[in-house]
Short mmCIF file of C-alpha atoms and ligand atoms in Angstrom, two decimals:
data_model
loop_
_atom_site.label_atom_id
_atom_site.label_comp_id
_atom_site.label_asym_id
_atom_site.label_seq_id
_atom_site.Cartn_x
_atom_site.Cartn_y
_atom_site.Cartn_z
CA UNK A 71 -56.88 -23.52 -5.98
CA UNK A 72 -57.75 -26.82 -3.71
CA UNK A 73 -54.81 -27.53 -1.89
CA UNK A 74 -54.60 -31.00 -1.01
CA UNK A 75 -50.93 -31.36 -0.53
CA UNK A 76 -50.88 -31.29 3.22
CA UNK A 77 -52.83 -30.06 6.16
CA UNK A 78 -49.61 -27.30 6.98
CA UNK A 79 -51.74 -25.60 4.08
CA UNK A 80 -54.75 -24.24 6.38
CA UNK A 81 -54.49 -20.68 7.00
CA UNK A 82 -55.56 -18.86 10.43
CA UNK A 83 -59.39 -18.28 10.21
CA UNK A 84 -60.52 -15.09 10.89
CA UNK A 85 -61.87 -15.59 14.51
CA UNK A 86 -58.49 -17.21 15.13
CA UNK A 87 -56.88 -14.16 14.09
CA UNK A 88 -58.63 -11.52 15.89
CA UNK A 89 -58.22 -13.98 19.18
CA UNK A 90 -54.49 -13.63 18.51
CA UNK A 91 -54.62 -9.91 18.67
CA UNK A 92 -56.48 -9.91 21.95
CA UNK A 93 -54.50 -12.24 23.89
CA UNK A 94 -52.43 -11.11 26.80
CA UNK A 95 -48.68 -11.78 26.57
CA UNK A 96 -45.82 -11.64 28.60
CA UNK A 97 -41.86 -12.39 28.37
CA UNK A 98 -41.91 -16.07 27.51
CA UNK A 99 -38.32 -16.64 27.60
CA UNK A 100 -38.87 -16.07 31.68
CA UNK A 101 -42.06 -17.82 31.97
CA UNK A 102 -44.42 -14.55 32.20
CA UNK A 103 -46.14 -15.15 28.86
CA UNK A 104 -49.94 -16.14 30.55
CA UNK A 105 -51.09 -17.18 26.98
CA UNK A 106 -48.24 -19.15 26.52
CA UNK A 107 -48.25 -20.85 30.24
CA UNK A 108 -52.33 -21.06 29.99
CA UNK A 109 -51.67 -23.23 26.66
CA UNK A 110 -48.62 -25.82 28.18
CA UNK A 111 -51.03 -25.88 31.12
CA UNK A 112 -53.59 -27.12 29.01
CA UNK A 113 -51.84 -29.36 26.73
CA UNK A 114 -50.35 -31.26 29.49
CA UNK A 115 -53.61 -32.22 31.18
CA UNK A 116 -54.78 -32.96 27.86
CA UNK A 117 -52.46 -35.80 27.61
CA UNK A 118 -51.96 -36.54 30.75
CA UNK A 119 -48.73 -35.32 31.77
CA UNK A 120 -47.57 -33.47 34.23
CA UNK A 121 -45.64 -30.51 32.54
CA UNK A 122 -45.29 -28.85 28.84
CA UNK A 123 -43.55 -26.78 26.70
CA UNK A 124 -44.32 -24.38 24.03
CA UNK A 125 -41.78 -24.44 20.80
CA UNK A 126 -41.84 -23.31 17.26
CA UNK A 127 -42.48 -26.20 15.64
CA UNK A 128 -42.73 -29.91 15.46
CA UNK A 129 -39.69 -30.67 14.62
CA UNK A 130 -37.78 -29.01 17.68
CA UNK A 131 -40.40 -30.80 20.11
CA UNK A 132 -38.78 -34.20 18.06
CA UNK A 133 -35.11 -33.25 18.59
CA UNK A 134 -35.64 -32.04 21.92
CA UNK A 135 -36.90 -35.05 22.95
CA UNK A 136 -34.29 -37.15 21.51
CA UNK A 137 -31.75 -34.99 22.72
CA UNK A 138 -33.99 -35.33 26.09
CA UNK A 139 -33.90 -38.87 26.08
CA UNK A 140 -30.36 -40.11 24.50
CA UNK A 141 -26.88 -39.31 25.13
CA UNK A 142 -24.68 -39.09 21.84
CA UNK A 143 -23.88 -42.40 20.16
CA UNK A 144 -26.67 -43.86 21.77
CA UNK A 145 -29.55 -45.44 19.12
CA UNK A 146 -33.22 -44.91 18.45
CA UNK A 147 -35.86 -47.30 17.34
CA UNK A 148 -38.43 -46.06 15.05
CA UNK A 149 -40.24 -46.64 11.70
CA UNK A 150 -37.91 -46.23 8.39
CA UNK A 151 -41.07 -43.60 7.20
CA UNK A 152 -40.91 -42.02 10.51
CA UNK A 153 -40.77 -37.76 10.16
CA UNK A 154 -37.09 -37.73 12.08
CA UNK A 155 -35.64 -40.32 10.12
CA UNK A 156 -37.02 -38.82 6.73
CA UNK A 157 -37.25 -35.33 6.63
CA UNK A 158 -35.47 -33.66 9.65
CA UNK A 159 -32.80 -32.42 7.23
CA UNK A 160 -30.74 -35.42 9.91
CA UNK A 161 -31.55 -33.13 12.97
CA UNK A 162 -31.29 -36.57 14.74
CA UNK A 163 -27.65 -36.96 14.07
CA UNK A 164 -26.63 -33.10 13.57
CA UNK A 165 -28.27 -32.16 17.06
CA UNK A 166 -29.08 -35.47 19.37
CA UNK A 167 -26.20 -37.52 17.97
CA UNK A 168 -28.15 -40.61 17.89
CA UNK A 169 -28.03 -43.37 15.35
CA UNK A 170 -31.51 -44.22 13.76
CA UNK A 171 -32.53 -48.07 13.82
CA UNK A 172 -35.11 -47.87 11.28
CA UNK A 173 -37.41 -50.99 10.88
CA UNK A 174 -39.61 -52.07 8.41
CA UNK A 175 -43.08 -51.43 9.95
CA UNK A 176 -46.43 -51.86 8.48
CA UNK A 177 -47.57 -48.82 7.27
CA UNK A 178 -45.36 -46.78 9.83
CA UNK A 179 -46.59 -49.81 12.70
CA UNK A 180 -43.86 -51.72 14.09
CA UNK A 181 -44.37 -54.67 16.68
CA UNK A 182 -42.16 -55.32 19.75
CA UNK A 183 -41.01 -58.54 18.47
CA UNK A 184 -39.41 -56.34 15.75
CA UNK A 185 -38.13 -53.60 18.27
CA UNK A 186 -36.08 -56.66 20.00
CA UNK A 187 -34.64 -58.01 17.14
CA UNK A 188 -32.35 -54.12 16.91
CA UNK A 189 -32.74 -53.67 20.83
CA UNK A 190 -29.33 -53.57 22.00
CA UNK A 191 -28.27 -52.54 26.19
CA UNK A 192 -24.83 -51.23 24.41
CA UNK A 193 -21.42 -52.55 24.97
CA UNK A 194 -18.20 -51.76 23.54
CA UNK A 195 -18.76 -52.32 20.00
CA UNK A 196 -22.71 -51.53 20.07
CA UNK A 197 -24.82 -48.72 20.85
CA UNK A 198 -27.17 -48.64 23.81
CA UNK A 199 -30.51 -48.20 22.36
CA UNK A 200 -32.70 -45.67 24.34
CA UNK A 201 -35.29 -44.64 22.76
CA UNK A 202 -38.40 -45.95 20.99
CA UNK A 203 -40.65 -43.40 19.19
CA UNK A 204 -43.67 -43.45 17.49
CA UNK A 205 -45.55 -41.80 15.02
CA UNK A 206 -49.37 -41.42 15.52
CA UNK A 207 -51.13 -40.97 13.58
CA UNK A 208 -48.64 -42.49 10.62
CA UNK A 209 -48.10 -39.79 7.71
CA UNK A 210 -46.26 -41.98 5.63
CA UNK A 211 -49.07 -45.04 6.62
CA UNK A 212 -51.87 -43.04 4.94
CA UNK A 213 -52.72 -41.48 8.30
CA UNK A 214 -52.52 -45.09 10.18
CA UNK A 215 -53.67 -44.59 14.19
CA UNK A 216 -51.23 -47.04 16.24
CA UNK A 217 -53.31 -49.59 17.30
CA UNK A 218 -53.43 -48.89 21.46
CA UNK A 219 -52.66 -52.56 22.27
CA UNK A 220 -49.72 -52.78 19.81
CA UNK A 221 -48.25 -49.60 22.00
CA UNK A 222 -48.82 -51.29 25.37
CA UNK A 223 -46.82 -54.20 24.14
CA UNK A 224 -44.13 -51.79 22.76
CA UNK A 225 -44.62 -50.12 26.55
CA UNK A 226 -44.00 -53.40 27.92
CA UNK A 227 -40.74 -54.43 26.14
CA UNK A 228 -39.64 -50.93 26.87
CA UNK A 229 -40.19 -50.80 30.39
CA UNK A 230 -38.88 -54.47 30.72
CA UNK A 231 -35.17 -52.91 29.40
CA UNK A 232 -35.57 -49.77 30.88
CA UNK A 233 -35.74 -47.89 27.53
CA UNK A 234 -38.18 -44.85 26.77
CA UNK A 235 -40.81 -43.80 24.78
CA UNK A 236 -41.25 -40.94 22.77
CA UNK A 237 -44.30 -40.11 20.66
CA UNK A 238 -44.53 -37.81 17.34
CA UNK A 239 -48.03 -36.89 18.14
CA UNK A 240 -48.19 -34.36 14.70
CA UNK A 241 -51.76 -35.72 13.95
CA UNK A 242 -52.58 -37.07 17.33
CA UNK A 243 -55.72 -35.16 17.71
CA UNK A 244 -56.65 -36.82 14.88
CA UNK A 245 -56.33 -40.24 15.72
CA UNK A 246 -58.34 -39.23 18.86
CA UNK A 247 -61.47 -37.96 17.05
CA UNK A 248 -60.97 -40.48 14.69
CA UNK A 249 -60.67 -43.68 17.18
CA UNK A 250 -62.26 -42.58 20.67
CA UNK A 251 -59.23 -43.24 22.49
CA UNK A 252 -58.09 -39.78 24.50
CA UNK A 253 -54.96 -38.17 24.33
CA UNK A 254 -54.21 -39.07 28.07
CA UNK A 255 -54.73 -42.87 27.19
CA UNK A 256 -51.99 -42.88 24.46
CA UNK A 257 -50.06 -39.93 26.55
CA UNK A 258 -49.96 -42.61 29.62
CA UNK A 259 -47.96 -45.34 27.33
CA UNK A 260 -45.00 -42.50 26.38
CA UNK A 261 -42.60 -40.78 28.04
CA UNK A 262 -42.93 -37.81 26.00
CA UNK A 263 -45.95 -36.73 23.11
CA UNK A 264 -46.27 -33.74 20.89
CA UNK A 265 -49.15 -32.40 19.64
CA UNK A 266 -48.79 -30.23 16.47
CA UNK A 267 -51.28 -26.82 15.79
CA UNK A 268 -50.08 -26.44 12.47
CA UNK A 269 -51.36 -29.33 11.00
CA UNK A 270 -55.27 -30.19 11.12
CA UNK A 271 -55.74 -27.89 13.93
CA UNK A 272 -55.10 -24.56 11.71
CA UNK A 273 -52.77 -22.48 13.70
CA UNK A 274 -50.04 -20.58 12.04
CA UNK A 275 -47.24 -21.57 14.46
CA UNK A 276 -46.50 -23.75 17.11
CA UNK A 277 -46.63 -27.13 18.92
CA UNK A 278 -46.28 -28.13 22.63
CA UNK A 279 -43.93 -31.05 23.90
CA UNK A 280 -45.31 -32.91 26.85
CA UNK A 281 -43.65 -35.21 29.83
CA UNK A 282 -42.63 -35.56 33.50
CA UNK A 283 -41.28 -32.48 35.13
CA UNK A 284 -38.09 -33.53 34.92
CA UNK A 285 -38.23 -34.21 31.27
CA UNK A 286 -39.74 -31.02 31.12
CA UNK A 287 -37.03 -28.89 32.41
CA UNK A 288 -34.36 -30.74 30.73
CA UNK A 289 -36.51 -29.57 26.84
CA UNK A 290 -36.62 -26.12 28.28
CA UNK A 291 -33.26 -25.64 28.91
CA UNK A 292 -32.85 -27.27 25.17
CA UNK A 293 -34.95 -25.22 23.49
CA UNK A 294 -33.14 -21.85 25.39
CA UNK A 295 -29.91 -23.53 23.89
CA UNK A 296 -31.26 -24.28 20.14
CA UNK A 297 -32.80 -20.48 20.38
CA UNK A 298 -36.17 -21.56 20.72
CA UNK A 299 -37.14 -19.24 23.52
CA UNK A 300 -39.34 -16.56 22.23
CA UNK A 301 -40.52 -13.27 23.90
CA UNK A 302 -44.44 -12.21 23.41
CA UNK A 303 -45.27 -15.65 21.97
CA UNK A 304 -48.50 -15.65 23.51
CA UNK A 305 -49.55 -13.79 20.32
CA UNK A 306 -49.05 -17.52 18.73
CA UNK A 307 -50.08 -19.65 21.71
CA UNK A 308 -53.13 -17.91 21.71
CA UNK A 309 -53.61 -19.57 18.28
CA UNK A 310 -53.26 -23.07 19.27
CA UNK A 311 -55.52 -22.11 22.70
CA UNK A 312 -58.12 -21.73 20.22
CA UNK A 313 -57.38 -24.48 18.22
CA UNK A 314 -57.34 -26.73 21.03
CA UNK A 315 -61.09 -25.42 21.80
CA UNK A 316 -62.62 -24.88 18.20
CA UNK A 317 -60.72 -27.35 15.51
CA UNK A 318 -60.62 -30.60 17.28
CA UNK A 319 -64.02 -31.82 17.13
CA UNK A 320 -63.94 -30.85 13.48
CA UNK A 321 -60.94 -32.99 12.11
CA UNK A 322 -63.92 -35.90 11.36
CA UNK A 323 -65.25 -34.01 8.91
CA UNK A 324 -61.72 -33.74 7.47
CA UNK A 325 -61.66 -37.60 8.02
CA UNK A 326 -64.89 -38.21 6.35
CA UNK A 327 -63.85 -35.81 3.53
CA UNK A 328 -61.11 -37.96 3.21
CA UNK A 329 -63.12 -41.59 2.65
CA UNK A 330 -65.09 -39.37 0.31
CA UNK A 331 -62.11 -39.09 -1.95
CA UNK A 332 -61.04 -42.25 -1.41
CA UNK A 333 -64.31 -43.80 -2.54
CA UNK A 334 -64.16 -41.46 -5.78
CA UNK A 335 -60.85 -42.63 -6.56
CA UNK A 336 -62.06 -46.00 -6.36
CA UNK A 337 -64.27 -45.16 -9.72
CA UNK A 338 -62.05 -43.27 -11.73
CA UNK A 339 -60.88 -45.49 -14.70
CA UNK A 340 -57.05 -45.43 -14.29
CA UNK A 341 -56.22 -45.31 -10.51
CA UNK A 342 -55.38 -48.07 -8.76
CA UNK A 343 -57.99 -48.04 -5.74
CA UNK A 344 -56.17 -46.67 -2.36
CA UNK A 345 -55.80 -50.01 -1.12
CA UNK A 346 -58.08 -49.17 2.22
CA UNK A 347 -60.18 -46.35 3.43
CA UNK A 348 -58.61 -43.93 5.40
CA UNK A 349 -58.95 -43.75 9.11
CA UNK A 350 -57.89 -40.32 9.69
CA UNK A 351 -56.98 -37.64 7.34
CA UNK A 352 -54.49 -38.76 4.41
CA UNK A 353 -55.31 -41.06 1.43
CA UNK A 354 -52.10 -42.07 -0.70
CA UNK A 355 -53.30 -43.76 -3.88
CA UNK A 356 -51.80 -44.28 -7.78
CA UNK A 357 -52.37 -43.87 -11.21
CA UNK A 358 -52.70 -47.51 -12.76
CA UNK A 359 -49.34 -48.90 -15.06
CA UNK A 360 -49.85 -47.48 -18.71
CA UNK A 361 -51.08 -44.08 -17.56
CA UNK A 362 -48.74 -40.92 -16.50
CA UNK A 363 -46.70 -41.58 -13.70
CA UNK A 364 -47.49 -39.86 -10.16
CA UNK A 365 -45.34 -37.28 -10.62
CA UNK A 366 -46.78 -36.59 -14.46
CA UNK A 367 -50.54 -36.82 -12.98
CA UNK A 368 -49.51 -34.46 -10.19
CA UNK A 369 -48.70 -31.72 -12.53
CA UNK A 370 -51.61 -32.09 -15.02
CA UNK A 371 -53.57 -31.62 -11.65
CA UNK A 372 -51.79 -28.26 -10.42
CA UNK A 373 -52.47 -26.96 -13.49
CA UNK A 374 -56.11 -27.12 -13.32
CA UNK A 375 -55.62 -25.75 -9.61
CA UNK A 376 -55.68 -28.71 -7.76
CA UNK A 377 -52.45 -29.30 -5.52
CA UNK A 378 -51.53 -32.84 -4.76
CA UNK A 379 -48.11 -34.41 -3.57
CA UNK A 380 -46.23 -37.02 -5.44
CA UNK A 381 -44.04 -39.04 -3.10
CA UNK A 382 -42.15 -41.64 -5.82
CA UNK A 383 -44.79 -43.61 -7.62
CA UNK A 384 -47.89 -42.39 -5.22
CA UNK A 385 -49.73 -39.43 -4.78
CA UNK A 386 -50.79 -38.26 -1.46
CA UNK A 387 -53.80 -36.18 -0.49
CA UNK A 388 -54.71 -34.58 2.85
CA UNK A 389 -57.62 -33.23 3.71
CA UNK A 390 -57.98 -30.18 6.26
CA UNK A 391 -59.93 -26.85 7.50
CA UNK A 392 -59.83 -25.28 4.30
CA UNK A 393 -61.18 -28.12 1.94
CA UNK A 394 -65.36 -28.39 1.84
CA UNK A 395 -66.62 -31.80 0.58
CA UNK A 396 -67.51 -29.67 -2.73
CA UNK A 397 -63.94 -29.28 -3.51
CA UNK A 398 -63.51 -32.71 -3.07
CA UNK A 399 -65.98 -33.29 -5.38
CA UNK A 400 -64.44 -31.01 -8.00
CA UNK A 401 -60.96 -32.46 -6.61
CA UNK A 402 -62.48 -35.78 -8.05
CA UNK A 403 -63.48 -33.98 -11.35
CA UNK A 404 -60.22 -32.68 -11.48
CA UNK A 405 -58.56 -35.68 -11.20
CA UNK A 406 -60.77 -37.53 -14.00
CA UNK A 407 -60.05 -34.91 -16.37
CA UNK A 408 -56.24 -35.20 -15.43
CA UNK A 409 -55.67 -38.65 -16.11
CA UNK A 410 -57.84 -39.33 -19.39
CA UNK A 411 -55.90 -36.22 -20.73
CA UNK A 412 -53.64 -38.91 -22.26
C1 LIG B 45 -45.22 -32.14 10.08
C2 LIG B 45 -44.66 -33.27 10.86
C3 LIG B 45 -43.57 -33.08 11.73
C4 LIG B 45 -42.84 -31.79 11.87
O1 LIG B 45 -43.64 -30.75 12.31
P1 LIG B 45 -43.30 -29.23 11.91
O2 LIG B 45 -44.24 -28.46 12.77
O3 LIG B 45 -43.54 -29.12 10.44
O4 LIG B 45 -41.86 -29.00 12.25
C5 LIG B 45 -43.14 -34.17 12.45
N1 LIG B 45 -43.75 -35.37 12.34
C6 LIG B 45 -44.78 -35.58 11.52
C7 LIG B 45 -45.41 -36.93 11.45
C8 LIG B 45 -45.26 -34.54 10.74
O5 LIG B 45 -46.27 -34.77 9.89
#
């Protein structure tokens, strides 16, 4: 089975695994986890912040920044494909209380002109917007890095009505290694940035929130109230700690797997060419009007053991740790056979 239907699909590699066993670990939930405090420590002079905090998953370290930065009623800006606003089960409005004001980016992109035209300071009738996060890389934008200039603008218009910044760093490692710009460059034009291990980076659990100390305490106390405080968690930490030193240079080869099957699409009679070639790790493409639909294609696929997502009429691939340029190939095989099975 090639399983190209998202990069949560890499399993812990061996050497990851036996690192896990040998780490050292402590009661997290009172701060004696050394694993677990080695990694935050790590993560936060990675982007550039000054403090960070360990939680189950990616979407907590979402929540608890919203819940971080707004008060109830109050409104956040982000992109109508953004993760929160599309598959947080409405986490945003269940646990922060905040009212989405979703705008019609460019593949997940948004400019500040467009943040303005929703930006409201709140008054009787209207909610005080607070928040502005971003999504970097873009899932839903085929893996689209923010371009850094577009951010400082966003900065700008932020800091100019004394609104925040919140970034849904999930693949942010990968638009690092993918554009040369460091995590502490796009950490310095946020409030708050997540990084996720369970994504490109391979671990099995986990992702660390990063900010200002203050921000920092206010998440931990959240994440003690949602029941995110764990015990010997440095078992898990000591996943992403190894992550953080062994899978990060290698996400370009999952990048340049990922233009590989985006220039074999391109020559298979009956998909419509992905439109661009990918920058980071995602290619979305579609089977061309008179063939199956995506959903049709995606099943003909699975069962010749290839796994693909269909997402209404597209298709998206990820690549990841556990797909070789050979299965792409025989991904691309796959996917000829699929379609001209008629
Ligand atoms: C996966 C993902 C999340 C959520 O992360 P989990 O660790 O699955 O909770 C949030 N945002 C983006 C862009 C994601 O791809």
């Amino acid at each position: 089975m090639i399983d190209l239907t998202s990069d949560t699909a890499t399993k812990p590699t061996p050497e990851m695994r036996r690192f896990m066993a040998e780490a050292s670990v402590g009661d997290e939930q009172r701060r004696e986890d050394p694993t677990v405090n080695e990694l935050q420590d790590m993560v936060a002079e990675l982007t550039g912040k000054e403090a960070a905090l360990f939680l189950p998953s990616g979407t907590m370290c979402n929540i608890i920044a919203y819940a971080v930065h707004c008060r109830p009623g109050e409104a956040v800006i982000c992109d109508r494909t953004a993760h929160p606003n599309i598959s947080e089960g409405g986490g945003p409005a269940v646990i922060a209380g905040v009212l989405m004001r979703p705008l019609n980016g460019e593949r997940g992109v948004f400019t500040a002109e467009q943040a303005a035209a929703v930006f409201h300071e709140g008054d009787t009738h209207r909610s005080r917007t607070s928040l502005i996060s971003v999504e970097n890389t873009s899932n839903m934008g085929g893996g689209k890095i923010w371009p850094i200039e577009r951010l400082a603008e966003l900065r700008e218009f932020a800091n100019a009505h004394g609104i925040r910044m919140h970034m849904d760093g999930a693949r942010l490692m990968n638009a690092v290694v993918a554009s040369g710009v460091a995590a502490d460059r796009w950490g310095a034009l946020v409030d708050t940035v997540w990084i996720d291990f369970t994504k490109g980076l391979g671990a099995p659990i986990g992702a660390v929130l990063a900010g200002s100390e203050a921000h920092i305490a206010r998440a931990r106390r959240l994440k003690h109230a949602f029941g995110g405080a764990m015990r010997q968690a440095g078992i898990a930490a000591a996943a992403c700690l190894y992550a953080l030193d062994e899978h990060i240079e290698r996400l370009a080869s999952d990048h340049a797997n990922a233009r590989r099957l985006a220039a074999g699409l391109a020559r298979i009679p009956g998909i419509r060419r992905p439109a661009r070639e990918p920058q980071t790790n995602i290619v979305f493409f579609e089977p061309a009007p008179g063939g199956p639909s995506a959903a049709q294609l995606v099943e003909r696929c699975a069962r010749r053991g290839l796994g693909l997502g269909a997402i209404g009429p597209r298709i998206r691939a990820v690549t990841h740790l556990d797909v070789s340029a050979g299965d792409i190939d025989q991904a691309l095989a796959i996917i000829a056979e699929a379609i001209a099975e008629g």
